[in-house]
Coordinates of C-alpha atoms in Angstrom, one line a residue:
Chain A
M144 CA 9.6 6.4 19.2
K145 CA 9.1 10.1 19.4
V146 CA 7.5 12.0 16.5
I147 CA 7.3 15.8 16.4
A148 CA 6.4 18.2 13.6
I149 CA 8.0 21.5 12.7
V150 CA 5.3 23.8 11.3
G151 CA 5.3 27.3 9.9
Y152 CA 4.7 29.3 6.8
H153 CA 6.8 29.1 3.6
N154 CA 10.3 30.4 4.1
S155 CA 10.0 30.6 7.9
G156 CA 13.1 28.5 8.4
K157 CA 11.5 25.1 9.1
T158 CA 14.1 23.1 7.1
T159 CA 17.1 24.9 8.7
L160 CA 15.7 24.1 12.1
A161 CA 15.0 20.5 11.1
E162 CA 18.6 20.2 9.9
S163 CA 20.1 21.6 13.1
L164 CA 17.8 19.4 15.2
V165 CA 18.6 16.2 13.3
R166 CA 22.3 17.0 13.6
E167 CA 22.1 17.5 17.4
L168 CA 20.0 14.3 17.8
K169 CA 22.5 12.3 15.7
R170 CA 25.3 13.7 17.8
R171 CA 23.5 12.1 20.8
G172 CA 23.7 8.7 19.1
L173 CA 20.0 8.5 18.1
R174 CA 18.5 7.0 14.9
V175 CA 16.8 9.9 13.3
G176 CA 14.3 10.1 10.4
Y177 CA 12.8 13.1 8.6
V178 CA 9.5 13.2 6.7
K179 CA 8.5 16.2 4.6
H180 CA 5.0 17.1 3.5
D181 CA 4.6 18.0 -0.2
P182 CA 0.9 18.6 -0.4
K183 CA 1.1 20.3 -3.8
G184 CA 3.3 17.7 -5.3
H185 CA 6.2 20.1 -6.1
G186 CA 8.8 17.5 -5.3
E187 CA 10.3 15.9 -8.4
T188 CA 11.8 12.7 -7.3
D189 CA 12.1 11.0 -10.7
K190 CA 12.4 12.0 -14.3
A191 CA 9.5 11.3 -16.7
G192 CA 10.8 8.5 -19.1
S193 CA 13.3 7.0 -16.7
D194 CA 13.0 3.2 -16.1
T195 CA 11.8 3.6 -12.6
H196 CA 9.3 6.3 -13.6
R197 CA 7.9 4.0 -16.3
L198 CA 7.7 1.0 -14.0
F199 CA 6.0 3.0 -11.2
E200 CA 3.1 3.4 -13.7
V201 CA 2.5 -0.3 -13.5
A202 CA 4.1 -1.8 -10.4
D203 CA 2.9 -1.4 -6.8
R204 CA 6.2 -0.3 -5.4
V205 CA 9.5 0.6 -7.1
A206 CA 13.1 0.9 -5.8
L207 CA 16.4 2.0 -7.3
I208 CA 19.7 0.7 -5.7
S209 CA 22.4 3.3 -6.4
P210 CA 25.9 3.2 -4.7
G211 CA 25.2 3.6 -1.0
K212 CA 21.7 4.9 -1.6
L213 CA 18.2 3.4 -2.0
T214 CA 15.3 5.4 -3.4
L215 CA 11.9 3.9 -3.1
W216 CA 8.5 5.0 -4.5
D217 CA 5.3 3.8 -3.1
R218 CA 1.6 4.7 -3.3
C219 CA 0.5 6.4 -0.1
E220 CA -2.2 8.2 1.8
D221 CA -1.7 11.7 3.1
D222 CA -0.9 10.2 6.5
P223 CA 2.4 10.9 8.1
L224 CA 2.0 8.6 11.1
G225 CA 1.0 5.7 8.8
V226 CA 4.2 6.3 6.8
V227 CA 6.3 6.5 10.0
K228 CA 4.8 3.3 11.3
E229 CA 5.5 1.4 8.1
Y230 CA 8.9 2.9 7.1
F231 CA 10.6 4.1 10.3
K232 CA 9.9 1.2 12.7
D233 CA 13.2 1.1 14.6
F234 CA 13.8 4.8 14.8
D235 CA 14.3 6.9 18.0
V236 CA 13.0 10.2 16.7
V237 CA 11.2 11.2 13.5
I238 CA 11.0 14.9 12.6
L239 CA 8.1 15.8 10.4
E240 CA 8.2 19.1 8.4
G241 CA 4.8 20.5 7.6
F242 CA 1.5 18.8 8.5
K243 CA 0.4 22.0 10.2
S244 CA -3.3 21.0 10.3
R245 CA -2.7 17.4 11.4
R246 CA -4.1 17.0 14.9
G247 CA -2.5 14.9 17.7
I248 CA 1.1 15.5 16.7
P249 CA 3.2 17.7 19.0
K250 CA 4.5 20.7 17.1
I251 CA 7.3 23.3 17.1
A252 CA 5.9 26.5 15.5
V253 CA 8.4 28.6 13.6
G254 CA 7.3 32.2 13.3
E255 CA 3.7 33.4 13.5
V256 CA 1.5 30.3 12.7
E257 CA -1.6 28.9 14.3
A258 CA -1.7 25.2 15.0
E259 CA -3.0 22.9 17.8
N260 CA -0.6 21.0 20.2
V261 CA 2.2 23.5 19.9
L262 CA 4.9 22.8 22.5
L263 CA 7.0 25.8 21.7
K264 CA 7.0 28.8 19.4
V265 CA 10.4 29.7 18.0
E266 CA 12.2 32.0 15.6
G267 CA 14.9 30.3 13.6
T268 CA 17.2 28.0 15.6
D269 CA 17.5 30.2 18.6
Q270 CA 15.9 27.7 20.9
L271 CA 17.5 24.5 19.7
N272 CA 18.6 23.4 23.2
H273 CA 15.2 24.0 24.5
I274 CA 13.7 21.8 21.8
I275 CA 16.2 19.1 22.6
E276 CA 15.2 19.2 26.3
L277 CA 11.5 19.0 25.4
L278 CA 12.2 16.0 23.2
E279 CA 14.2 14.3 26.0
K280 CA 11.4 14.8 28.4
M281 CA 8.7 13.8 26.0
E282 CA 7.2 10.3 26.2
D283 CA 7.2 8.0 23.2
N284 CA 4.1 8.9 21.2
L285 CA 4.3 6.2 18.5
Chain B
M179 CA 7.6 -14.5 -2.6
K180 CA 9.2 -15.0 -6.1
V181 CA 12.2 -12.9 -7.1
I182 CA 13.6 -13.0 -10.6
A183 CA 16.1 -10.8 -12.4
I184 CA 16.0 -9.5 -16.0
V185 CA 19.6 -9.2 -17.2
G186 CA 21.1 -8.0 -20.5
Y187 CA 23.3 -5.3 -21.9
H188 CA 22.4 -1.7 -22.2
N189 CA 19.5 -1.1 -24.6
S190 CA 18.7 -4.8 -24.9
G191 CA 15.1 -4.2 -24.0
K192 CA 15.2 -5.1 -20.3
T193 CA 12.9 -2.3 -19.1
T194 CA 10.3 -2.9 -21.8
L195 CA 10.2 -6.6 -20.9
A196 CA 9.9 -5.7 -17.2
E197 CA 7.0 -3.4 -17.9
S198 CA 5.1 -6.0 -19.9
L199 CA 5.8 -8.6 -17.3
V200 CA 4.6 -6.5 -14.4
R201 CA 1.5 -5.6 -16.4
E202 CA 0.7 -9.2 -17.0
L203 CA 1.3 -10.2 -13.4
K204 CA -0.9 -7.3 -12.1
R205 CA -3.6 -8.5 -14.4
R206 CA -3.5 -11.8 -12.6
G207 CA -4.2 -9.9 -9.3
L208 CA -0.7 -10.2 -7.9
R209 CA 1.2 -7.6 -5.8
V210 CA 4.2 -6.8 -7.9
G211 CA 7.4 -4.9 -7.1
Y212 CA 10.3 -3.7 -9.3
V213 CA 13.9 -3.0 -8.2
K214 CA 16.4 -1.5 -10.6
H215 CA 20.2 -1.6 -10.3
D216 CA 22.0 1.7 -10.8
P217 CA 25.6 0.6 -10.1
K218 CA 27.0 3.9 -11.5
G219 CA 24.7 6.2 -9.7
H220 CA 23.1 7.7 -12.8
G221 CA 19.7 7.9 -11.3
E222 CA 18.8 11.4 -10.1
T223 CA 16.1 11.0 -7.5
D224 CA 16.4 14.4 -5.8
K225 CA 17.6 17.8 -6.6
A226 CA 20.7 19.2 -4.9
G227 CA 19.5 22.0 -2.5
S228 CA 15.9 20.6 -2.0
D229 CA 14.8 20.2 1.6
T230 CA 14.9 16.4 1.4
H231 CA 18.3 16.4 -0.3
R232 CA 19.7 18.6 2.5
L233 CA 18.2 16.5 5.2
F234 CA 19.4 13.2 3.7
E235 CA 22.9 14.6 4.4
V236 CA 22.2 14.4 8.1
A237 CA 19.3 12.0 8.8
D238 CA 19.4 8.3 8.6
R239 CA 16.3 8.0 6.4
V240 CA 14.2 10.6 4.6
A241 CA 10.7 10.5 3.1
L242 CA 8.6 12.9 1.1
I243 CA 4.8 12.6 1.2
S244 CA 3.3 14.0 -2.1
P245 CA -0.3 13.5 -3.3
G246 CA -0.7 9.7 -3.7
K247 CA 3.0 9.1 -3.7
L248 CA 5.7 8.4 -1.1
T249 CA 9.4 8.8 -2.0
L250 CA 11.9 7.4 0.5
W251 CA 15.6 7.7 0.6
D252 CA 17.7 5.3 2.7
R253 CA 21.4 4.2 3.0
C254 CA 21.9 0.8 1.5
E255 CA 24.3 -2.0 0.6
D256 CA 24.5 -3.2 -3.0
D257 CA 22.3 -6.1 -2.0
P258 CA 19.0 -6.6 -3.9
L259 CA 17.7 -9.4 -1.8
G260 CA 18.4 -7.4 1.4
V261 CA 16.3 -4.5 0.0
V262 CA 13.5 -6.9 -1.1
K263 CA 13.4 -8.5 2.4
E264 CA 13.2 -5.1 4.1
Y265 CA 10.9 -3.2 1.7
F266 CA 8.8 -5.7 -0.2
K267 CA 7.7 -8.0 2.6
D268 CA 4.2 -8.8 1.6
F269 CA 4.7 -8.9 -2.2
D270 CA 3.9 -11.9 -4.5
V271 CA 6.6 -11.2 -7.1
V272 CA 9.5 -8.8 -7.3
I273 CA 11.2 -8.2 -10.7
L274 CA 14.8 -7.1 -10.5
E275 CA 16.4 -5.3 -13.5
G276 CA 20.1 -5.8 -13.7
F277 CA 22.3 -7.5 -11.1
K278 CA 23.7 -9.7 -13.9
S279 CA 26.7 -10.9 -11.7
R280 CA 24.6 -11.6 -8.6
R281 CA 24.6 -15.4 -8.0
G282 CA 21.7 -17.4 -6.8
I283 CA 18.9 -15.3 -8.3
P284 CA 17.0 -16.9 -11.3
K285 CA 17.4 -14.8 -14.4
I286 CA 15.8 -14.1 -17.7
A287 CA 18.6 -13.1 -20.2
V288 CA 17.6 -10.5 -22.8
G289 CA 19.9 -10.8 -25.9
E290 CA 23.4 -12.2 -25.8
V291 CA 24.6 -12.0 -22.3
E292 CA 26.4 -14.5 -20.0
A293 CA 25.1 -15.1 -16.5
E294 CA 24.6 -18.0 -14.1
N295 CA 21.2 -19.4 -13.2
V296 CA 19.5 -18.3 -16.5
L297 CA 16.1 -19.8 -16.8
L298 CA 15.5 -18.5 -20.3
K299 CA 17.1 -16.5 -23.0
V300 CA 14.8 -14.1 -24.9
E301 CA 14.7 -11.4 -27.5
G302 CA 12.4 -8.5 -26.6
T303 CA 9.0 -9.6 -25.2
D304 CA 8.5 -12.5 -27.6
Q305 CA 8.4 -15.1 -24.9
L306 CA 6.3 -13.2 -22.3
N307 CA 3.8 -16.1 -21.9
H308 CA 6.6 -18.5 -21.4
I309 CA 8.1 -16.4 -18.7
I310 CA 4.8 -16.1 -16.9
E311 CA 4.5 -19.9 -17.0
L312 CA 8.0 -20.3 -15.6
L313 CA 7.1 -17.9 -12.8
E314 CA 3.9 -19.8 -12.1
K315 CA 5.8 -23.1 -11.8
M316 CA 8.7 -21.5 -9.8
E317 CA 8.7 -22.1 -6.0
D318 CA 9.0 -19.1 -3.7
N319 CA 12.6 -18.3 -3.4
L320 CA 12.5 -15.6 -0.7

């Protein structure tokens, strides 16, 4: 499996790039996952008082089976590769968004941002084909 | 692993019973999961327009790593045992809520409700210890 992170400051266009990248990789028939970093806990993924919210207070892991969609809540460390290993086992590519300071993960830097292991610096989606080529040449890193 | 469903009509007290049951089982040192059925898709587990919501339109599986909490979205069939097999592998007990018409799963019926494979009919949490005893005697069914 190949894991790559898209890093950059707020509003630099990371999500739009991730979206285009996932779409292109899916078009090539690959199984593609996406993991976003929410270090400040801004993501609201359940409503206080809902059944699943109440049960996540006491159970180790909680799931909700809706039509065509599963939502799952688990405890976790701030460890993207651990999450990918556990939850994306049979995937071809997983795109991380964020995790700028995480060492050892190859990165695409959007806009002016400093990080280690940057394969390419881009603005917006202008170098989408170049990123796809880099991914194709990249060896499995997980 | 033991899997049991709590079934009953809306507002019969299923979630309160599940909560008490999970708490008791956790007190016994067990690893306990909870899976709720949302057949009408009422559960809102992400906001339209959020990064993860956008990416779930294109990616096969999406995760959000918040402080201490992982949220994961996947495509799925309406198949609780399939979900438990994939996502609750190393668990001791998984409590399902709902899935009244699902055959082959042992059930606790809350209030007046018809279902097959009902181990016990209860009102509220009055028979919590009895349910725990039944679970202790029950053989692994998954």
